[in-house]
mmCIF file of C-alpha atoms in Angstrom:
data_model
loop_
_atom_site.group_PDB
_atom_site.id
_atom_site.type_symbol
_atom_site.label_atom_id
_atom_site.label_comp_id
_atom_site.label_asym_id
_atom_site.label_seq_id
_atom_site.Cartn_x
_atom_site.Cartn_y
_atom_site.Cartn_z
ATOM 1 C CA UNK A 4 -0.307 -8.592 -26.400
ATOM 2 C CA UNK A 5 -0.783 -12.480 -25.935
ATOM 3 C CA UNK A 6 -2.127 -13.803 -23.019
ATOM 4 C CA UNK A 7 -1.615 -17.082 -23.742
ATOM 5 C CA UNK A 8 2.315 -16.443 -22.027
ATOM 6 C CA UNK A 9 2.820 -15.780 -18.639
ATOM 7 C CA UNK A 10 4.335 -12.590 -17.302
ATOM 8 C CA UNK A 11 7.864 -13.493 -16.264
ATOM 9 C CA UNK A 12 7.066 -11.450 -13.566
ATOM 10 C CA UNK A 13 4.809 -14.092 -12.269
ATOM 11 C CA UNK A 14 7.510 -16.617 -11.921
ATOM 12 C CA UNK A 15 9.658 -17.485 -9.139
ATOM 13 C CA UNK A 16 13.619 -17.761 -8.817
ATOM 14 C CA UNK A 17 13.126 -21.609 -9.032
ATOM 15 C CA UNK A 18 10.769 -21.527 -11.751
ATOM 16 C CA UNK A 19 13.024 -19.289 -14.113
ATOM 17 C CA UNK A 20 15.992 -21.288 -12.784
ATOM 18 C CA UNK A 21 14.017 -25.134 -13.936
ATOM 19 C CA UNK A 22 13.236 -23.159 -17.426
ATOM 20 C CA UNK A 23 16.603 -22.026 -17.752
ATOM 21 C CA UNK A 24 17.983 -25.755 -17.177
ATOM 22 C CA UNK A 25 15.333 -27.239 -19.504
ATOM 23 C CA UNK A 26 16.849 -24.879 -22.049
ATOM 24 C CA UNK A 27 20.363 -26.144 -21.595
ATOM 25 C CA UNK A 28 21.419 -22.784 -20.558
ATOM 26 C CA UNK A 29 24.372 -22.335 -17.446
ATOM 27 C CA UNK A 30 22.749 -22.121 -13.686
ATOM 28 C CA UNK A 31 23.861 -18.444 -13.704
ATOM 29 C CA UNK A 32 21.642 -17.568 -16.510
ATOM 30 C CA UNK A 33 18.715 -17.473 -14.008
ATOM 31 C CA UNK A 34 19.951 -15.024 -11.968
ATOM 32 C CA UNK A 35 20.719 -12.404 -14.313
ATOM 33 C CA UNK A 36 17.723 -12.907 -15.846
ATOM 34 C CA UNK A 37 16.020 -12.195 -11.976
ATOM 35 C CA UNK A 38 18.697 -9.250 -11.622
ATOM 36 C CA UNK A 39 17.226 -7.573 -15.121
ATOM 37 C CA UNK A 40 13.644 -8.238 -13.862
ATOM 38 C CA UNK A 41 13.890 -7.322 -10.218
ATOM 39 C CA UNK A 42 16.982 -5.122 -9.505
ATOM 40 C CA UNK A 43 16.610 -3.365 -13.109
ATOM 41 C CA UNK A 44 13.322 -3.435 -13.344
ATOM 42 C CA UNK A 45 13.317 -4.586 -17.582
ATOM 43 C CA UNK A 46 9.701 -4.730 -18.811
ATOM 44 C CA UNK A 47 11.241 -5.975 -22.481
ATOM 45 C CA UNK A 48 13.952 -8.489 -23.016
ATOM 46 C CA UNK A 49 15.679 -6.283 -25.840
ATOM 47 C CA UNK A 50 17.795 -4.458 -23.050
ATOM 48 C CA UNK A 51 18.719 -7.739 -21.506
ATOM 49 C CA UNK A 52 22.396 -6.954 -23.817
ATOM 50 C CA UNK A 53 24.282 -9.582 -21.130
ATOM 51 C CA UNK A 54 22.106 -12.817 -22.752
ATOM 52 C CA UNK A 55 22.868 -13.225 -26.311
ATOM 53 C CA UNK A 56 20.307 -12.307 -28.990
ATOM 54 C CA UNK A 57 19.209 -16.387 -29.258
ATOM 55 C CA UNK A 58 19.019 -16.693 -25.869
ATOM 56 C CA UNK A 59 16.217 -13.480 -25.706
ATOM 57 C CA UNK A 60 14.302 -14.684 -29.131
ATOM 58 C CA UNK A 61 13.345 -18.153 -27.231
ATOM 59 C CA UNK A 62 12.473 -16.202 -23.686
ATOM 60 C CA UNK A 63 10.132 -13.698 -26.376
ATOM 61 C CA UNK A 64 8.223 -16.975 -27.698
ATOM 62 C CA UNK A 65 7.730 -17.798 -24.108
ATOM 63 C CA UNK A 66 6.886 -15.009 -21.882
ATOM 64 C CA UNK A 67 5.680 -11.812 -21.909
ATOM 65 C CA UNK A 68 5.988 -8.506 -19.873
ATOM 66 C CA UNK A 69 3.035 -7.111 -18.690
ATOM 67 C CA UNK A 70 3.985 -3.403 -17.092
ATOM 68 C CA UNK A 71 1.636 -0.913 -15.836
ATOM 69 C CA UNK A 72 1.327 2.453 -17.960
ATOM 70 C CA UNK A 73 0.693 5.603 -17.239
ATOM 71 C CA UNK A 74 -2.754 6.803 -18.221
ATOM 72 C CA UNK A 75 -3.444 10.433 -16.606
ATOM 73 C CA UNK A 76 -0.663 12.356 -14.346
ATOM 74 C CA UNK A 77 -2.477 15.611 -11.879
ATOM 75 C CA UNK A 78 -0.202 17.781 -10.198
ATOM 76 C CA UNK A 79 -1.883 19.328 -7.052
ATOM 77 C CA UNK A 80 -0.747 22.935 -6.068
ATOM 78 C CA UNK A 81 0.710 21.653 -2.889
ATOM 79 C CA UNK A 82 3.336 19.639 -4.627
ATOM 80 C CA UNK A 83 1.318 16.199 -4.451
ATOM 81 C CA UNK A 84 1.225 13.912 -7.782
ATOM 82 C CA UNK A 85 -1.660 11.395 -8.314
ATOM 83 C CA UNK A 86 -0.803 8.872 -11.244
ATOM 84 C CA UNK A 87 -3.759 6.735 -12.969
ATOM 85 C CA UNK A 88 -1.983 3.719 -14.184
ATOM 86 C CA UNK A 89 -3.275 1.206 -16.736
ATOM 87 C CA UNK A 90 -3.043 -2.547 -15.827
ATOM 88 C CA UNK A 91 -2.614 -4.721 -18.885
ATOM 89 C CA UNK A 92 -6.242 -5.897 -19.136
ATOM 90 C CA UNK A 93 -7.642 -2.340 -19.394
ATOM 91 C CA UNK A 94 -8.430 -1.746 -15.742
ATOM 92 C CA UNK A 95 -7.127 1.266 -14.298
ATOM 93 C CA UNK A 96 -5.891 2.036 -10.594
ATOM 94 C CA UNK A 97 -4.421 5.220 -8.474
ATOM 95 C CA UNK A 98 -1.059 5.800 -7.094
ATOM 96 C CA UNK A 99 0.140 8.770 -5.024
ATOM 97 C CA UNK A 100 3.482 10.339 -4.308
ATOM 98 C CA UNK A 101 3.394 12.865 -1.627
ATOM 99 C CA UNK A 102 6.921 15.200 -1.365
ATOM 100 C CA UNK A 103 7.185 16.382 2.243
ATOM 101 C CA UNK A 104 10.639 18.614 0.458
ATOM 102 C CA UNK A 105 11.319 19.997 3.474
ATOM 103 C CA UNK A 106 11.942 16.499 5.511
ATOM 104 C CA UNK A 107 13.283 15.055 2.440
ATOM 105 C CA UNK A 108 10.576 12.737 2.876
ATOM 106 C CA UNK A 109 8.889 11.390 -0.446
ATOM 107 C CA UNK A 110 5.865 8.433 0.134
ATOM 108 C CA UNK A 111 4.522 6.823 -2.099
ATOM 109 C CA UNK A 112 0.872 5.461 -1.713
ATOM 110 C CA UNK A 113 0.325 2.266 -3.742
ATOM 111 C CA UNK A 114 -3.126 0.236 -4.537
ATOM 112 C CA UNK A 115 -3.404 -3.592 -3.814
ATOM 113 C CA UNK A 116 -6.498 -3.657 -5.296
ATOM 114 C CA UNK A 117 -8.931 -3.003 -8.174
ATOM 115 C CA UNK A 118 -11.784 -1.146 -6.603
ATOM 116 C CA UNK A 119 -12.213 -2.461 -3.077
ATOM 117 C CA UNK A 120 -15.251 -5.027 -1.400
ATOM 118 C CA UNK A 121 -15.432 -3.381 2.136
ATOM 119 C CA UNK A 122 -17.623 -0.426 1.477
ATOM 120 C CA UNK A 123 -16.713 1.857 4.345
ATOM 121 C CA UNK A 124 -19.141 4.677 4.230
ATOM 122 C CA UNK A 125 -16.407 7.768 3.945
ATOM 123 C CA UNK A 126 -14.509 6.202 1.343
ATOM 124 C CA UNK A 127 -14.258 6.840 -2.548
ATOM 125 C CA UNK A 128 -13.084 3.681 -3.729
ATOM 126 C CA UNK A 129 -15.146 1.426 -1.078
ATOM 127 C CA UNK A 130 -18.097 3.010 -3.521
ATOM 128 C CA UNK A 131 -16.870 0.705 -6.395
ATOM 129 C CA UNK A 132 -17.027 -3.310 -6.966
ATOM 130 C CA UNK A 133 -13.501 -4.671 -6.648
ATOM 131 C CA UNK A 134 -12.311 -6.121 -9.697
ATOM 132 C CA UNK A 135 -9.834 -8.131 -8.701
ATOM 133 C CA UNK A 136 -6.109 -8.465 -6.545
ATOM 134 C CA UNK A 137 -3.134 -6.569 -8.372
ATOM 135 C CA UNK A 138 -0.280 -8.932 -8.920
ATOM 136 C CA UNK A 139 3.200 -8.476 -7.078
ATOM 137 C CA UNK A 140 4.934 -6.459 -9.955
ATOM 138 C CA UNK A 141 1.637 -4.347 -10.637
ATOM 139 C CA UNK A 142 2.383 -2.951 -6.961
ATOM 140 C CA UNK A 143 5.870 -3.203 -7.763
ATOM 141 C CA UNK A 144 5.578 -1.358 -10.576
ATOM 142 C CA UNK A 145 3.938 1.412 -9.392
ATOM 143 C CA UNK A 146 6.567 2.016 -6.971
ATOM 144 C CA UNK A 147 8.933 2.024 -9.674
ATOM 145 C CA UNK A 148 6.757 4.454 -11.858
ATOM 146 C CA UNK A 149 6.355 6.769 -8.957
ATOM 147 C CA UNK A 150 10.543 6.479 -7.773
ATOM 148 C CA UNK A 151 11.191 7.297 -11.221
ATOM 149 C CA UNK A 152 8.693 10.891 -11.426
ATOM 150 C CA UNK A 153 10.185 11.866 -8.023
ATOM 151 C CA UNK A 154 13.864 11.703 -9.190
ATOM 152 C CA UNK A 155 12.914 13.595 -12.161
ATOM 153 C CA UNK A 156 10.831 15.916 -10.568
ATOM 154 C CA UNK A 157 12.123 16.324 -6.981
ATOM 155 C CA UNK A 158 15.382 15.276 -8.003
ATOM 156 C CA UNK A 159 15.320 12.491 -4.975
ATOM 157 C CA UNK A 160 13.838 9.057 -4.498
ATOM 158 C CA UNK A 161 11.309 7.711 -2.708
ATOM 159 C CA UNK A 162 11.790 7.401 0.874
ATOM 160 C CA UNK A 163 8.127 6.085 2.405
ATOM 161 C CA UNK A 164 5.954 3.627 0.551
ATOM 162 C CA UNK A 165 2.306 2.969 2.217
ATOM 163 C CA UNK A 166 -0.095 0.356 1.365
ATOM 164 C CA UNK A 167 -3.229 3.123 2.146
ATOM 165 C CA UNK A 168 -4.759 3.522 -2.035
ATOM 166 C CA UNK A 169 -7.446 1.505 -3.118
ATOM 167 C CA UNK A 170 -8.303 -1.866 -1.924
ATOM 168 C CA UNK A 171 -7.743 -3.437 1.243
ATOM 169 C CA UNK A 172 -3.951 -4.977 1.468
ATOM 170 C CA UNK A 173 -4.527 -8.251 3.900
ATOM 171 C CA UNK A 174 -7.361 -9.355 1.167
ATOM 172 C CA UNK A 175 -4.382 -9.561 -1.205
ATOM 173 C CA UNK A 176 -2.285 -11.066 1.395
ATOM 174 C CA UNK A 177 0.058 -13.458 -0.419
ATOM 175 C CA UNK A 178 0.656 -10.828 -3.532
ATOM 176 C CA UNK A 179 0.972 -7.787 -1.247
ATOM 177 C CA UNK A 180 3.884 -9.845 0.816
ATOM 178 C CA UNK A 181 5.658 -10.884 -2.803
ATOM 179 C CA UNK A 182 5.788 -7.697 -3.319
ATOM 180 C CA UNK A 183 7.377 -6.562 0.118
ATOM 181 C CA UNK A 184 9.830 -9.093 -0.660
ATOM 182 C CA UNK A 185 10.443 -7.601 -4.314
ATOM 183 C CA UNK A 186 10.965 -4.058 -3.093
ATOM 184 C CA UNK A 187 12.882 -5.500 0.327
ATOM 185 C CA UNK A 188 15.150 -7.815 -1.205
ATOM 186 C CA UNK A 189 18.566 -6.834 -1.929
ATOM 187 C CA UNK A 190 18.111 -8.867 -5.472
ATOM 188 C CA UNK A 191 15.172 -6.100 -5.727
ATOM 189 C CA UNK A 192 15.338 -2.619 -4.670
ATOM 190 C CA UNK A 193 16.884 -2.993 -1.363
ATOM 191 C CA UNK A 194 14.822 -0.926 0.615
ATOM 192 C CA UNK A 195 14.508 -1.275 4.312
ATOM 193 C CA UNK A 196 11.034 -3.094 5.540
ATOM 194 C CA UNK A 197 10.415 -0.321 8.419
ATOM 195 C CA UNK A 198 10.136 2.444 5.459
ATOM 196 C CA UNK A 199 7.158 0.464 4.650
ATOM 197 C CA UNK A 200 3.541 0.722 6.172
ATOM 198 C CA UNK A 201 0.521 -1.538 5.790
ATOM 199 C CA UNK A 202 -2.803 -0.480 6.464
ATOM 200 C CA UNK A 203 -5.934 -2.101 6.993
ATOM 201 C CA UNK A 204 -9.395 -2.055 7.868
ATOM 202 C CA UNK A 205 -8.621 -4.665 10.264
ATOM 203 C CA UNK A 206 -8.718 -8.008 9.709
ATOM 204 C CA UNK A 207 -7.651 -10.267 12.788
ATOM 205 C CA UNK A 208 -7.092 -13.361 11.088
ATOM 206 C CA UNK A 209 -4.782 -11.813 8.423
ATOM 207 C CA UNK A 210 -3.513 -10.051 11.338
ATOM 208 C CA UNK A 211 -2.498 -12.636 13.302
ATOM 209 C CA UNK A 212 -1.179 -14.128 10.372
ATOM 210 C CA UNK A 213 1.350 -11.398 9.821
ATOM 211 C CA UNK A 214 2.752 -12.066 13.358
ATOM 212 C CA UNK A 215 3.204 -15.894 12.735
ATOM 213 C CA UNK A 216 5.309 -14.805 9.394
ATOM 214 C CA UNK A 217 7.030 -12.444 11.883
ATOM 215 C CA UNK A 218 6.672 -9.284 9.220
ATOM 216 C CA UNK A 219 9.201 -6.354 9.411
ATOM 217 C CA UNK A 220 7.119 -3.989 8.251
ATOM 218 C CA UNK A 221 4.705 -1.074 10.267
ATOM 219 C CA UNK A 222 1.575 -1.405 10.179
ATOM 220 C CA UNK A 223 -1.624 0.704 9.858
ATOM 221 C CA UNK A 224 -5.469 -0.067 11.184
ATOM 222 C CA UNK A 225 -7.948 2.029 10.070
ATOM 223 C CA UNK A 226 -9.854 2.817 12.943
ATOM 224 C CA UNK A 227 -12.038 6.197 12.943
ATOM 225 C CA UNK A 228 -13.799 5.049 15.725
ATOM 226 C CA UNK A 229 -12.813 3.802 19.147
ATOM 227 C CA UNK A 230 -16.311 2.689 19.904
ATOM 228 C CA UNK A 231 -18.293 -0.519 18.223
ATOM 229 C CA UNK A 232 -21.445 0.367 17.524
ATOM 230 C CA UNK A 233 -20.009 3.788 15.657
ATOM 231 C CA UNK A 234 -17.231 1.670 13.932
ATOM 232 C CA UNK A 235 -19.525 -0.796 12.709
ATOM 233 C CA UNK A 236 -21.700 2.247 11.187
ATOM 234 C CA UNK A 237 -18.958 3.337 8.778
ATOM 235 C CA UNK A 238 -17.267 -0.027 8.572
ATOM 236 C CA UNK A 239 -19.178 -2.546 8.349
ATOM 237 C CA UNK A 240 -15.931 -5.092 8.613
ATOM 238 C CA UNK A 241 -16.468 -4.018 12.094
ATOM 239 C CA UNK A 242 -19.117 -6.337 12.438
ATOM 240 C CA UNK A 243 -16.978 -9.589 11.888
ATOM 241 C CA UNK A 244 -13.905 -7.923 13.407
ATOM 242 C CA UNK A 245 -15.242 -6.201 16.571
ATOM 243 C CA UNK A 246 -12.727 -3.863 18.553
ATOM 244 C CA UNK A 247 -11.689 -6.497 21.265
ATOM 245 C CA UNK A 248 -10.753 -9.255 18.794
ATOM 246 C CA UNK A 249 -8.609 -6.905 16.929
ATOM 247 C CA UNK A 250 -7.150 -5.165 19.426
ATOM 248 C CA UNK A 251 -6.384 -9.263 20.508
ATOM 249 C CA UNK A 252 -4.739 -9.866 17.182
ATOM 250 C CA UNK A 253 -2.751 -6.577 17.286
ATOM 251 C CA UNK A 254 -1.287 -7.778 20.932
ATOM 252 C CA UNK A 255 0.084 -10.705 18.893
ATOM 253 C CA UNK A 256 1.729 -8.469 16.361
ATOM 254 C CA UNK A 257 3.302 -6.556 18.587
ATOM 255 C CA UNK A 258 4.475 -9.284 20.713
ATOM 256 C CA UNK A 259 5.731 -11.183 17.868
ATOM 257 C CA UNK A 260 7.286 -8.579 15.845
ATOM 258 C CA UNK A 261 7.819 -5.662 17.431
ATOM 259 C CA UNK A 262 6.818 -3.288 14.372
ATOM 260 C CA UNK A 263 5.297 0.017 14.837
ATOM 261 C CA UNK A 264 2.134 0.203 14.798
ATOM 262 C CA UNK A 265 -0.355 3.523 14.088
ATOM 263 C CA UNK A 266 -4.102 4.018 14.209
ATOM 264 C CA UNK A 267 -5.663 6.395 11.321
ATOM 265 C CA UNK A 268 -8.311 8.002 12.521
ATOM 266 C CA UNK A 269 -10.508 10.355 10.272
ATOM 267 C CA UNK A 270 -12.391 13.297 12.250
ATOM 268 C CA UNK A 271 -15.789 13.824 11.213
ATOM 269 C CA UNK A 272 -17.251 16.866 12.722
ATOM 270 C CA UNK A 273 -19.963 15.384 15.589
ATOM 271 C CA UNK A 274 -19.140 11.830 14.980
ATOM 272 C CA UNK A 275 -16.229 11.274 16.488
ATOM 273 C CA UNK A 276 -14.581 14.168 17.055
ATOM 274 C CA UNK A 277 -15.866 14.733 21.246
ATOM 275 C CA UNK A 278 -14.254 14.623 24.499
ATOM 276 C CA UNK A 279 -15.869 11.220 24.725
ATOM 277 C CA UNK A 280 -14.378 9.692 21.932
ATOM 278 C CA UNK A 281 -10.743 10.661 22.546
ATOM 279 C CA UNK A 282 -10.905 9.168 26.117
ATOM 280 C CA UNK A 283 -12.071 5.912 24.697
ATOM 281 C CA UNK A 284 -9.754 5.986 21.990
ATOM 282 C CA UNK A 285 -6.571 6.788 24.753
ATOM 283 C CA UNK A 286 -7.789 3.817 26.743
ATOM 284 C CA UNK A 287 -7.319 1.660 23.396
ATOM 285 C CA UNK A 288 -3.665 3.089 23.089
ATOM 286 C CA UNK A 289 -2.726 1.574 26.607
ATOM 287 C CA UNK A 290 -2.400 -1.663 25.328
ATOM 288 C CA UNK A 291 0.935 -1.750 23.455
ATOM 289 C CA UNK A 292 2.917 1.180 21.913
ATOM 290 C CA UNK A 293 0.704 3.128 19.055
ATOM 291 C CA UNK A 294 0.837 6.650 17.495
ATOM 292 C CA UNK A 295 -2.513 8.062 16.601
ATOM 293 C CA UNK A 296 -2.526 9.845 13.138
ATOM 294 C CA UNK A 297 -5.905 12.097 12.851
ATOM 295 C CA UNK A 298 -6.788 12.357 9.765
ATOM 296 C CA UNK A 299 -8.525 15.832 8.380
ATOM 297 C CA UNK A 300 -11.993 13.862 6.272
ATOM 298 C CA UNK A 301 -11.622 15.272 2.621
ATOM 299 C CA UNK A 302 -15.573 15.399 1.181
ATOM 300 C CA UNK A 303 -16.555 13.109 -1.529
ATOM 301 C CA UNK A 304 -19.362 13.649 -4.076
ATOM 302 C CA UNK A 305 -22.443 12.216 -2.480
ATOM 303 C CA UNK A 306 -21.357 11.024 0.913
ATOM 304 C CA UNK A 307 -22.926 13.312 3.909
ATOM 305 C CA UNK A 308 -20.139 13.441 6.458
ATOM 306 C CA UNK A 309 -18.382 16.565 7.088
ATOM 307 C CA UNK A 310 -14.889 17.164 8.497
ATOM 308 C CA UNK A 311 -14.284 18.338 12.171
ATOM 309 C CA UNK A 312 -13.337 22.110 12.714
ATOM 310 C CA UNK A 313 -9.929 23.135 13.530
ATOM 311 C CA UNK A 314 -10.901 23.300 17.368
ATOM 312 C CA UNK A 315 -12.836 20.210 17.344
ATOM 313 C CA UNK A 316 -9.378 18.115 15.985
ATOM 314 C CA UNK A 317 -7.377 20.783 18.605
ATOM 315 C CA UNK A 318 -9.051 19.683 21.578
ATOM 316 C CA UNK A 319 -9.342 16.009 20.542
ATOM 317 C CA UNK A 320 -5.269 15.774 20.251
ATOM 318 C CA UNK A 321 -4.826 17.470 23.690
ATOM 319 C CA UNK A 322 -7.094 14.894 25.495
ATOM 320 C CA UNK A 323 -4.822 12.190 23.619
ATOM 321 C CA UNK A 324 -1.861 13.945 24.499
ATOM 322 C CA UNK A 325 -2.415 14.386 27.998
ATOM 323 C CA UNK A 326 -2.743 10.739 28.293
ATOM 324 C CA UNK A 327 0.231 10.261 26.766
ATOM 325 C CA UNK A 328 -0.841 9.228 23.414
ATOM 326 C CA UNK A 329 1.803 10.035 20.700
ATOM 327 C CA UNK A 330 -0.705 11.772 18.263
ATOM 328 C CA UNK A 331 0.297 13.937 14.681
ATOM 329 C CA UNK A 332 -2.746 15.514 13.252
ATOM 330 C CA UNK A 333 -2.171 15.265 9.403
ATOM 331 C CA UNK A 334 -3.097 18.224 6.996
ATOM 332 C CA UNK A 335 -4.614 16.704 3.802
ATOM 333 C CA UNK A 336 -2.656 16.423 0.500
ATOM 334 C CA UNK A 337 -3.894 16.482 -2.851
ATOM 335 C CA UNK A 338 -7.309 17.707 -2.213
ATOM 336 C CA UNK A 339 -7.844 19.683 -4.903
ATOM 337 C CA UNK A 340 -7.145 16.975 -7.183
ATOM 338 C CA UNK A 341 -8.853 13.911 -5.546
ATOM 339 C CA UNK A 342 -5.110 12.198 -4.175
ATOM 340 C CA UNK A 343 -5.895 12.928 -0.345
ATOM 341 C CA UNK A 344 -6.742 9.917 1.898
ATOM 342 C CA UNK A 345 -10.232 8.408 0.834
ATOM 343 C CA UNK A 346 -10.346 10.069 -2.028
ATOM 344 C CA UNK A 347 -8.901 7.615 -5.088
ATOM 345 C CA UNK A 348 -11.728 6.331 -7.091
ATOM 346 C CA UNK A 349 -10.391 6.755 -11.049
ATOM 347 C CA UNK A 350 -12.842 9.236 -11.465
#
């Protein structure tokens, strides 16, 4: 493959509609050529059969595809499928599709990134170097990938996509909202914005940010610990991004678009798991509507934190409960083949 084109993919409405003009070709032209790329989701310009066979030589000479493909495919026993997908320039990333069959509910977890540059001390992928920011259709595409596997395997779509796999979404902000806009746009794939969730480490400026571009999607912050000093242990963002400025920034994004927002909180066993820490983490929930999502901690090879015992989590979501706190304590997926939350690190 060249790389001496650019990826159609790359190019915006306008810019395909100015190349179309320079080539003398009718205004319409552009927009099935967006329809075949976005709604259709073409990676070659042979099935384009509505633009005549000149018409698809000169856009070969000029532009390339560059589509993900699919490397390694694990089935876990609990019905959980964890993709390794190849990005054009060799690097690899994870994607996850989780079938909850019995809610017809099928998520997929995408990456945003190759590798990841926060280094939070319980995660996989914060262990590696980030590469580099995966363009809008390399997200796209792994939706695509992953829609595709569930139809054939589930026989049904996906219903949930989450920006929660490797890398952190807001440091990709202007590709990770292209691509919102791809998979939102009813010249994409039409899907609502509030089946969409964005998680992040927290960070306020991006933050704030997304309430100024008054986002319809949820959103997700990473917490694990409602306390500074133990937050800025295991996340070191922390330090830059202390508790009170984000919870600042999350006021705004609340106020200004009214999305949901959730707090993921991973349990680890002495750490954060006491009485203590769910009455500090219920006083943080008082400030604008949140859900609380504990999170059981799935080990990883050379990290020393342990996950909290079944009581431990109990007694933590009854103190949250009691003070009203919506709270779902969430079993882990895909452990036994490295898909569960934390875990994606292209081993």
């Amino acid at each position: 493959m060249s790389h001496d084109k650019q990826d159609i993919r790359a190019a915006s409405f306008e810019e395909i509609a100015a190349y179309c003009a320079q080539q003398g070709w009718q205004a319409f032209r552009a927009r099935q050529l967006y329809a075949w790329i976005w709604q259709k989701g073409a990676t070659s310009f042979d099935v384009m059969t509505n633009l005549s066979h000149e018409m698809r030589d000169v856009l070969q000479q000029d532009w390339e595809f560059r589509p993900l493909t699919t490397d390694i495919v694990q089935k876990s026993t609990d019905g959980t499928i964890k993709y390794r997908l190849q990005l054009y320039d060799g690097h690899k990333i994870e994607a996850v599709l989780i079938p909850v069959v019995e809610e017809s509910r099928y998520t997929v977890c995408v990456s945003s990134q190759v590798g990841c540059s926060l280094s939070c001390a319980f995660c996989a992928t914060g262990q590696m170097k980030r590469e580099r920011n995966l363009d809008p259709a390399e997200i796209v595409d792994q939706v695509r990938i992953v829609d595709q596997s569930a139809r054939q395997t589930y026989g049904h779509g996906l219903t949930n996509i989450v920006y929660m796999g490797m890398g952190e979404p807001l440091l990709n902000y202007r590709n990770v909202l292209q691509s919102i806009e791809h998979i939102t746009s009813p010249n994409g794939l039409g899907m609502s914005p509030r089946r969409i969730t964005v998680s992040t480490a927290g960070i306020a400026k991006a933050i704030r940010r997304l309430a100024e571009d008054k986002v319809r999607f949820n959103l997700a912050l990473s917490l694990h610990a409602a306390d500074d000093s133990k937050r800025t242990q295991i996340m070191p963002i922390n330090a830059q991004n202390n508790l009170e400025v984000l919870m600042d920034a999350l006021r705004t994004f609340y106020r200004q678009t009214r999305g949901r927002i959730s707090y993921e909180y991973i349990a680890f066993q002495g750490f954060n798991d006491t009485i203590e820490d769910a009455e500090q983490l219920a006083a943080l929930c008082k400030q604008f509507p949140v859900r609380v999502n504990i999170i059981e901690y799935n080990p990883i090879e050379g990290l020393s934190f342990v996950k909290s015992d079944q009581h431990a989590l109990d007694r933590f979501a009854q103190v949250l409960t009691r003070h009203g706190v919506t709270v779902t304590i969430r079993r882990s997926r895909g452990k036994d083949i490295d898909a569960a939350c934390g875990q994606l690190a292209n081993k």
